[in-house]
Coordinates of C-alpha atoms (C1' of nucleotides) in Angstrom, one line a residue:
Chain Z
X140 CA -169.0 -113.0 -18.6
X141 CA -167.8 -116.2 -17.1
X142 CA -166.3 -118.0 -14.1
X143 CA -163.7 -116.6 -11.8
X144 CA -163.4 -119.5 -9.3
X145 CA -160.1 -121.2 -8.6
X146 CA -160.4 -124.3 -10.7
X147 CA -157.4 -126.5 -11.2
X148 CA -157.3 -125.4 -14.8
X149 CA -157.0 -121.8 -13.7
X150 CA -154.2 -122.6 -11.3
X151 CA -152.2 -124.1 -14.1
X152 CA -152.8 -121.2 -16.4
X153 CA -151.8 -118.9 -13.6
X154 CA -148.5 -120.8 -13.2
X155 CA -147.8 -120.4 -16.9
X156 CA -148.6 -116.7 -16.9
X157 CA -146.1 -116.2 -14.0
X158 CA -143.4 -117.7 -16.2
X159 CA -144.1 -115.3 -19.0
X160 CA -144.5 -112.3 -16.7
X161 CA -141.0 -113.0 -15.4
X162 CA -139.5 -113.3 -18.8
X163 CA -141.1 -110.3 -20.5
X164 CA -142.6 -108.2 -17.8
X165 CA -146.3 -107.7 -17.3
X166 CA -146.8 -104.9 -19.8
X167 CA -144.8 -106.5 -22.6
X168 CA -146.7 -109.8 -22.2
X169 CA -149.6 -109.7 -24.5
X170 CA -152.8 -111.7 -24.1
X171 CA -151.9 -113.4 -27.4
X172 CA -148.5 -114.5 -25.9
X173 CA -150.3 -115.7 -22.8
X174 CA -152.8 -117.6 -24.8
X175 CA -150.2 -119.3 -27.0
X176 CA -148.2 -120.4 -23.9
X177 CA -151.5 -121.9 -22.6
X178 CA -152.2 -123.6 -25.8
X179 CA -155.5 -121.7 -26.5
X180 CA -156.5 -118.7 -28.6
X181 CA -156.4 -115.2 -27.1
X182 CA -160.2 -114.9 -27.0
X183 CA -160.6 -118.0 -24.9
X184 CA -158.4 -116.5 -22.2
X185 CA -161.2 -114.3 -21.1
X186 CA -163.3 -117.2 -20.2
X187 CA -161.0 -117.8 -17.2
X188 CA -160.0 -114.3 -16.3
X189 CA -162.1 -111.1 -16.4
X190 CA -159.2 -109.2 -17.8
X191 CA -155.4 -109.1 -18.0
X192 CA -155.0 -107.4 -14.7
X193 CA -156.8 -110.3 -13.0
X194 CA -154.2 -112.7 -14.2
X195 CA -151.5 -110.6 -12.6
X196 CA -153.5 -110.5 -9.3
X197 CA -153.9 -114.3 -9.5
X198 CA -150.2 -114.9 -9.9
X199 CA -149.3 -112.7 -7.0
X200 CA -152.0 -114.0 -4.7
X201 CA -150.9 -117.6 -5.3
X202 CA -147.3 -116.8 -4.4
X203 CA -148.1 -114.7 -1.3
X204 CA -150.6 -117.2 0.0
X205 CA -148.0 -120.0 -0.3
X206 CA -145.3 -118.0 1.4
X207 CA -147.7 -117.2 4.2
X208 CA -148.7 -120.9 4.6
X209 CA -145.2 -122.2 4.6
X210 CA -144.0 -119.6 7.1
X211 CA -146.8 -120.4 9.5
X212 CA -146.1 -124.0 9.1
X213 CA -142.4 -123.5 9.9
X214 CA -143.2 -121.5 13.0
X215 CA -145.5 -124.2 14.3
X216 CA -142.9 -126.9 13.9
X217 CA -139.8 -125.4 15.4
X218 CA -138.4 -124.8 18.9
X219 CA -139.8 -121.8 20.7
X220 CA -136.6 -120.0 21.4
X221 CA -136.1 -116.8 19.5
X222 CA -133.1 -118.0 17.5
X223 CA -134.8 -121.1 16.3
X224 CA -137.9 -119.1 15.3
X225 CA -135.7 -116.6 13.4
X226 CA -134.0 -119.4 11.6
X227 CA -137.2 -121.1 10.7
X228 CA -138.6 -118.0 9.2
X229 CA -135.5 -117.2 7.1
X230 CA -135.4 -120.8 5.9
X231 CA -139.0 -120.9 5.0
X232 CA -138.7 -117.7 3.0
X233 CA -135.8 -119.0 1.0
X234 CA -137.5 -122.3 0.4
X235 CA -140.5 -120.7 -1.2
X236 CA -138.0 -119.5 -3.9
X237 CA -137.7 -123.1 -4.9
X238 CA -141.4 -123.6 -5.6
X239 CA -142.7 -120.2 -6.3
X240 CA -139.9 -118.2 -7.6
X241 CA -141.8 -116.8 -10.6
X242 CA -144.6 -115.6 -8.5
X243 CA -142.3 -113.8 -6.1
X244 CA -140.4 -112.1 -8.8
X245 CA -143.7 -110.9 -10.3
X246 CA -144.9 -109.7 -6.9
X247 CA -141.6 -107.8 -6.5
X248 CA -141.5 -106.1 -9.9
X249 CA -145.0 -105.8 -11.1
X250 CA -146.8 -104.8 -7.9
X251 CA -147.5 -101.3 -9.1
X252 CA -149.3 -102.6 -12.2
X253 CA -152.1 -103.9 -10.0
X254 CA -155.3 -101.8 -9.9
X255 CA -156.2 -100.2 -6.6
X256 CA -158.7 -102.9 -5.5
X257 CA -156.3 -105.7 -6.1
X258 CA -153.5 -103.8 -4.5
X259 CA -155.6 -103.3 -1.4
X260 CA -156.6 -107.0 -1.2
X261 CA -153.1 -108.3 -1.8
X262 CA -151.6 -105.7 0.5
X263 CA -153.4 -107.3 3.4
X264 CA -152.0 -110.7 2.5
X265 CA -148.5 -109.1 2.3
X266 CA -149.0 -107.4 5.6
X267 CA -149.9 -110.6 7.3
X268 CA -146.7 -112.1 6.1
X269 CA -144.6 -109.1 7.2
X270 CA -146.3 -109.2 10.6
X271 CA -145.1 -112.7 11.1
X272 CA -141.6 -111.4 10.6
X273 CA -142.0 -108.5 12.9
X274 CA -143.2 -110.7 15.7
X275 CA -140.2 -113.0 15.3
X276 CA -137.9 -110.0 15.2
X277 CA -139.5 -108.5 18.2
X278 CA -138.8 -111.7 20.2
X279 CA -135.2 -111.6 19.0
X280 CA -134.8 -108.0 20.1
X281 CA -136.4 -108.7 23.4
X282 CA -133.9 -111.5 24.0
X283 CA -131.1 -109.2 23.0
X284 CA -130.2 -111.5 20.2
X285 CA -130.4 -108.5 17.9
X286 CA -129.9 -104.9 18.8
X287 CA -131.2 -101.8 17.2
X288 CA -134.2 -99.9 16.1
X289 CA -137.2 -102.2 15.6
X290 CA -138.4 -100.5 12.4
X291 CA -135.0 -100.3 10.8
X292 CA -133.9 -103.8 11.6
X293 CA -137.1 -105.2 10.2
X294 CA -136.6 -103.2 6.9
X295 CA -133.0 -104.2 6.6
X296 CA -133.7 -107.9 7.1
X297 CA -136.7 -107.8 4.7
X298 CA -134.4 -106.1 2.2
X299 CA -131.6 -108.6 2.4
X300 CA -134.2 -111.5 2.1
X301 CA -136.3 -110.0 -0.7
X302 CA -133.2 -109.2 -2.6
X303 CA -132.3 -112.9 -2.8
X304 CA -134.7 -113.4 -5.7
X305 CA -132.3 -111.4 -7.8
X306 CA -129.3 -113.6 -7.3
X307 CA -130.1 -116.8 -5.4
X308 CA -130.3 -120.0 -7.4
X309 CA -131.9 -122.7 -5.2
X310 CA -130.5 -125.4 -7.4
X311 CA -126.9 -124.2 -6.7
X312 CA -124.7 -125.6 -4.0
X313 CA -125.9 -123.4 -1.2
X314 CA -129.1 -124.6 0.5
X315 CA -131.8 -122.4 2.0
X316 CA -130.6 -123.8 5.3
X317 CA -127.0 -122.5 4.6
X318 CA -128.3 -119.0 3.7
X319 CA -130.6 -118.8 6.6
X320 CA -127.8 -119.7 9.0
X321 CA -125.4 -117.2 7.4
X322 CA -127.9 -114.4 7.5
X323 CA -128.7 -114.9 11.2
X324 CA -125.0 -115.2 12.1
X325 CA -124.5 -111.8 10.4
X326 CA -127.2 -110.0 12.3
X327 CA -127.2 -111.6 15.7
X328 CA -124.7 -110.9 18.5
X329 CA -122.9 -114.0 19.7
X330 CA -122.4 -112.8 23.3
X331 CA -125.5 -113.2 25.5
Chain Q
X279 CA -131.0 -88.6 -37.5
X280 CA -129.7 -86.2 -35.0
X281 CA -127.4 -85.6 -32.0
X282 CA -126.9 -88.0 -29.1
X283 CA -124.4 -85.9 -27.1
X284 CA -124.9 -85.0 -23.5
X285 CA -126.1 -81.4 -23.9
X286 CA -127.6 -79.7 -20.9
X287 CA -131.0 -79.8 -22.6
X288 CA -130.7 -83.5 -22.8
X289 CA -129.7 -83.8 -19.1
X290 CA -132.9 -81.9 -18.1
X291 CA -135.1 -84.0 -20.4
X292 CA -133.5 -87.1 -18.8
X293 CA -134.4 -85.9 -15.3
X294 CA -138.0 -85.4 -16.3
X295 CA -138.2 -88.8 -18.0
X296 CA -136.9 -90.4 -14.8
X297 CA -139.8 -88.9 -12.9
X298 CA -142.4 -90.3 -15.3
X299 CA -140.7 -93.7 -15.4
X300 CA -141.1 -93.9 -11.7
X301 CA -144.7 -92.9 -11.7
X302 CA -145.9 -95.0 -14.5
X303 CA -143.2 -97.6 -15.3
X304 CA -141.2 -97.6 -18.5
X305 CA -143.7 -99.5 -20.7
X306 CA -146.7 -97.5 -19.6
X307 CA -144.9 -94.2 -20.2
X308 CA -145.6 -93.3 -23.8
X309 CA -143.5 -91.0 -25.9
X310 CA -146.4 -88.6 -26.0
X311 CA -146.5 -88.5 -22.2
X312 CA -142.8 -87.9 -22.1
X313 CA -143.0 -85.1 -24.7
X314 CA -145.8 -83.4 -22.8
X315 CA -143.9 -83.5 -19.6
X316 CA -140.9 -81.9 -21.4
X317 CA -143.1 -79.3 -23.0
X318 CA -142.5 -80.4 -26.6
X319 CA -144.3 -82.5 -29.2
X320 CA -143.8 -86.2 -29.4
X321 CA -141.9 -86.0 -32.7
X322 CA -139.4 -83.6 -31.4
X323 CA -138.3 -86.1 -28.8
X324 CA -136.5 -88.1 -31.4
X325 CA -134.2 -85.1 -32.1
X326 CA -132.6 -85.7 -28.7
X327 CA -132.9 -89.5 -28.3
X328 CA -132.6 -92.2 -31.0
X329 CA -135.5 -94.1 -29.5
X330 CA -137.4 -94.7 -26.3
X331 CA -134.9 -97.2 -25.1
X332 CA -132.1 -94.7 -25.2
X333 CA -134.0 -92.5 -22.8
X334 CA -134.2 -95.3 -20.3
X335 CA -130.5 -96.0 -20.7
X336 CA -129.7 -92.3 -20.2
X337 CA -131.7 -92.2 -17.0
X338 CA -130.0 -95.2 -15.5
X339 CA -126.5 -94.1 -16.6
X340 CA -127.0 -90.7 -15.0
X341 CA -128.0 -92.3 -11.7
X342 CA -125.3 -94.9 -11.6
X343 CA -122.6 -92.5 -12.6
X344 CA -123.6 -90.1 -9.8
X345 CA -123.7 -92.9 -7.2
X346 CA -120.2 -94.0 -8.3
X347 CA -118.8 -90.5 -8.1
X348 CA -120.2 -89.8 -4.7
X349 CA -119.1 -93.1 -3.3
X350 CA -115.5 -92.6 -4.6
X351 CA -115.5 -89.1 -3.1
X352 CA -116.7 -90.4 0.3
X353 CA -114.0 -93.0 0.4
X354 CA -111.3 -90.4 -0.4
X355 CA -112.4 -88.1 2.4
X356 CA -112.8 -90.5 5.3
X357 CA -110.5 -92.1 7.9
X358 CA -108.8 -95.2 6.6
X359 CA -110.0 -97.7 9.2
X360 CA -112.4 -100.3 8.0
X361 CA -115.3 -99.1 10.1
X362 CA -115.1 -95.5 8.9
X363 CA -114.9 -96.7 5.3
X364 CA -117.9 -98.9 5.8
X365 CA -119.8 -96.1 7.3
X366 CA -118.8 -93.7 4.5
X367 CA -120.0 -96.1 1.8
X368 CA -123.3 -96.7 3.5
X369 CA -123.9 -93.0 4.1
X370 CA -122.9 -92.1 0.5
X371 CA -125.3 -94.7 -0.8
X372 CA -128.2 -93.3 1.2
X373 CA -127.4 -89.8 0.3
X374 CA -127.7 -90.4 -3.4
X375 CA -131.4 -91.3 -2.7
X376 CA -131.8 -87.6 -1.9
X377 CA -130.6 -86.3 -5.2
X378 CA -131.2 -89.2 -7.6
X379 CA -134.0 -91.3 -6.1
X380 CA -135.9 -91.5 -9.4
X381 CA -133.0 -92.7 -11.4
X382 CA -132.3 -95.4 -8.8
X383 CA -135.8 -96.6 -8.7
X384 CA -135.8 -96.8 -12.4
X385 CA -132.5 -98.7 -12.4
X386 CA -133.9 -101.1 -9.9
X387 CA -137.3 -101.8 -11.6
X388 CA -136.7 -101.3 -15.3
X389 CA -133.2 -102.8 -15.7
X390 CA -134.6 -105.7 -17.7
X391 CA -136.2 -103.4 -20.3
X392 CA -132.8 -102.4 -21.5
X393 CA -131.6 -103.9 -24.7
X394 CA -128.6 -106.1 -24.6
X395 CA -126.0 -103.5 -25.6
X396 CA -127.2 -100.9 -23.1
X397 CA -127.4 -103.6 -20.4
X398 CA -123.8 -104.6 -21.1
X399 CA -122.5 -101.0 -21.0
X400 CA -124.4 -100.1 -17.8
X401 CA -123.6 -103.5 -16.3
X402 CA -119.9 -102.5 -16.2
X403 CA -120.8 -99.2 -14.5
X404 CA -122.8 -101.1 -11.9
X405 CA -120.0 -103.6 -11.5
X406 CA -117.6 -100.8 -10.7
X407 CA -119.9 -99.6 -8.0
X408 CA -120.4 -103.0 -6.5
X409 CA -116.7 -103.6 -6.6
X410 CA -116.2 -100.6 -4.3
X411 CA -118.5 -102.2 -1.8
X412 CA -116.8 -105.5 -2.0
X413 CA -113.4 -104.0 -1.3
X414 CA -114.7 -102.2 1.7
X415 CA -116.4 -105.3 2.9
X416 CA -113.3 -107.3 2.4
X417 CA -111.4 -104.9 4.6
X418 CA -114.1 -105.3 7.3
X419 CA -113.9 -109.0 7.0
X420 CA -110.2 -109.0 7.3
X421 CA -110.4 -106.8 10.4
X422 CA -112.9 -109.3 11.9
X423 CA -115.4 -106.4 12.0
X424 CA -117.8 -108.6 10.1
X425 CA -117.8 -112.4 10.0
X426 CA -119.1 -114.7 7.4
X427 CA -119.0 -115.8 3.8
X428 CA -117.7 -113.0 1.6
X429 CA -120.1 -113.6 -1.2
X430 CA -123.2 -113.9 1.0
X431 CA -122.3 -111.0 3.3
X432 CA -121.9 -108.8 0.2
X433 CA -125.3 -109.8 -1.2
X434 CA -127.1 -109.4 2.0
X435 CA -125.7 -105.9 2.6
X436 CA -126.5 -104.8 -1.0
X437 CA -130.0 -106.2 -0.6
X438 CA -130.6 -104.3 2.6
X439 CA -129.3 -101.1 1.0
X440 CA -131.0 -101.4 -2.3
X441 CA -134.2 -102.2 -0.7
X442 CA -134.2 -98.8 1.0
X443 CA -135.5 -97.1 -2.1
X444 CA -138.8 -98.9 -1.4
X445 CA -139.4 -97.4 2.0
X446 CA -136.9 -94.7 2.8
X447 CA -137.9 -91.1 2.7
X448 CA -134.9 -88.8 2.9
X449 CA -137.1 -85.9 3.9
X450 CA -138.3 -87.8 7.0
X451 CA -136.7 -87.6 10.5
X452 CA -134.1 -90.2 10.0
X453 CA -131.0 -89.0 8.2
X454 CA -128.7 -91.0 5.9
X455 CA -126.2 -90.8 8.8
X456 CA -128.7 -92.5 11.2
X457 CA -129.4 -95.3 8.8
X458 CA -125.8 -95.9 8.0
X459 CA -124.9 -96.1 11.6
X460 CA -127.8 -98.4 12.4
X461 CA -127.1 -100.8 9.5
X462 CA -123.4 -101.1 10.5
X463 CA -124.3 -101.6 14.1
X464 CA -126.5 -104.5 13.0
X465 CA -123.9 -106.3 10.9
X466 CA -120.7 -105.7 12.9
X467 CA -119.5 -107.5 15.9
X468 CA -118.9 -105.2 18.8
X469 CA -116.2 -107.3 20.5
X470 CA -112.7 -106.8 19.0
Chain F
dG132 C1' -127.0 -61.3 -45.5
dG133 C1' -126.6 -65.8 -47.2
dG134 C1' -125.6 -70.2 -44.8
dT135 C1' -125.7 -73.3 -41.0
dC136 C1' -127.7 -75.8 -37.5
dA137 C1' -130.1 -77.2 -33.3
dA138 C1' -134.7 -77.4 -31.9
dC139 C1' -139.2 -77.9 -32.8
dC140 C1' -143.9 -78.9 -35.1
dA141 C1' -147.9 -81.1 -37.8
dA142 C1' -149.5 -85.1 -39.7
dG143 C1' -149.8 -89.6 -40.1
dC144 C1' -148.3 -94.7 -41.0
dA145 C1' -148.0 -99.5 -39.9
dA146 C1' -148.3 -102.5 -36.3
dG147 C1' -150.0 -104.1 -32.3
dC148 C1' -152.9 -103.8 -28.3
dG149 C1' -156.9 -105.4 -24.9
dC150 C1' -161.0 -107.0 -25.4
dT151 C1' -165.9 -108.3 -27.4
dA152 C1' -169.4 -110.7 -30.0
dG153 C1' -171.2 -114.6 -31.7
dT154 C1' -170.8 -119.5 -32.5
dG155 C1' -169.4 -124.5 -32.0
dT156 C1' -168.9 -128.7 -29.4
dA157 C1' -168.5 -132.3 -26.4
dA158 C1' -169.3 -133.9 -21.9
dA159 C1' -172.5 -133.8 -17.7
dC160 C1' -177.1 -133.6 -15.9
dG161 C1' -182.3 -134.3 -15.0
Chain N
dC219 C1' -184.1 -137.2 -24.6
dG220 C1' -183.4 -132.0 -24.3
dT221 C1' -180.9 -128.7 -21.5
dT222 C1' -177.1 -126.9 -19.4
dT223 C1' -172.3 -125.9 -18.6
dA224 C1' -167.4 -125.4 -19.5
dC225 C1' -164.3 -124.4 -22.8
dA226 C1' -162.8 -123.2 -27.0
dC227 C1' -162.9 -120.9 -31.7
dT228 C1' -163.1 -117.0 -35.5
dA229 C1' -163.2 -112.5 -36.7
dG230 C1' -162.5 -108.1 -35.9
dC231 C1' -163.5 -103.3 -33.6
dG232 C1' -161.6 -99.2 -31.8
dC233 C1' -157.7 -97.4 -30.1
dT234 C1' -152.8 -96.5 -28.9
dT235 C1' -148.2 -97.4 -29.8
dG236 C1' -143.3 -96.0 -31.3
dC237 C1' -141.5 -93.8 -34.8
dT238 C1' -140.9 -91.2 -39.5
dT239 C1' -141.3 -87.6 -42.7
dG240 C1' -141.0 -83.1 -44.5
dG241 C1' -141.0 -78.6 -43.3
dT242 C1' -140.6 -74.2 -40.2
dT243 C1' -138.3 -71.1 -36.9
dG244 C1' -134.9 -68.3 -34.7
dA245 C1' -130.2 -67.7 -33.1
dC246 C1' -125.5 -67.5 -34.4
dC247 C1' -121.4 -67.0 -37.9
dC248 C1' -118.1 -65.3 -41.3

DNA sequence: GGGTCAACCAAGCAAGCGCTAGTGTAAACG
DNA sequence: CGTTTACACTAGCGCTTGCTTGGTTGACCC
């Protein structure tokens, strides 16, 4: 058995794995395909990862951790009124699609292929991210910027946002800024 | 080679396949597992379906066709004002989760495992369904019930709705009726 | 009562799968 | 210098995969 740290080499391999997982899906991606993409032989792969599952976990962890970081950053650097905070979160979410799209698609589609331990660990990361959203939405609800059931509003918004990975091309003409503004215009009530 | 009609036997087998595809995912579901669930041997399976892919296509076709039928029905039997039509569509969408949840989950997660021909065929079905939504949303936009970019509003709403398969339990305390009302309250502007 | 036909079974093939074992090598370390 | 460490290779084991083949069964038909 070998190392399982987070060396730069491993980071790069993880990035390439994400690409393949998106193209082929986790189950259809063989260790031989992964190795070829990485420019090594299939056996060498197990020097960097304990098994195939661990590659999947690494991909998802990378993406979620980045999203969490960027979201926290956005909240720290914006005005403190509920609308600005809502906007900052939506924009941050969409911006991660620029840099980490592959990882997010994998997290979305291949979550169930994780073994229970990995799912548990990554579930906590995911929860931390969703909690950020719920706090911001709570503030918006308290300020009467949005109306409705807390649980349902949160689910609907997360749905609209998560669904973007299926159609949004960040290199198109619409910027994350545009989308964030439009989404918030749709769900907020203009009258105070 | 054998039949590929839509016998009642085949319908039942398709329903059972959907169940397994949801539990295990398409790739992890082996023909032997499918056969066992159906109470036959793995070889006999290929009497009903040309190959494994065709089972997947059958599952998705069944679900989409039902959703389309129910949505059309709902539109035919509701008031003609934009709000009522919006409500009818949302409610119909959520109600299909009661009867065809498995098929919808499969359509959502395993779409990319379809071969190009099946994807093309089912894509047209899916388009027909989404077109219904766009018509209803267009009417709502024209009546100033919703404001915003036509393309984006449609994507956000489809996102919020499609995402429901990930968290909504139709046997819970919230009815499709409740959810539909709440969603529409969130995206429509109360002031006329 | 011979013929037809959908439905099923037993057996197995060829290919591909994840992963392991054992070895080589070049740079880094003391 | 000898030792360690990181990374890679070759070769292949044991198993599972989707699917095929050839044959059996029982219900229905004229």
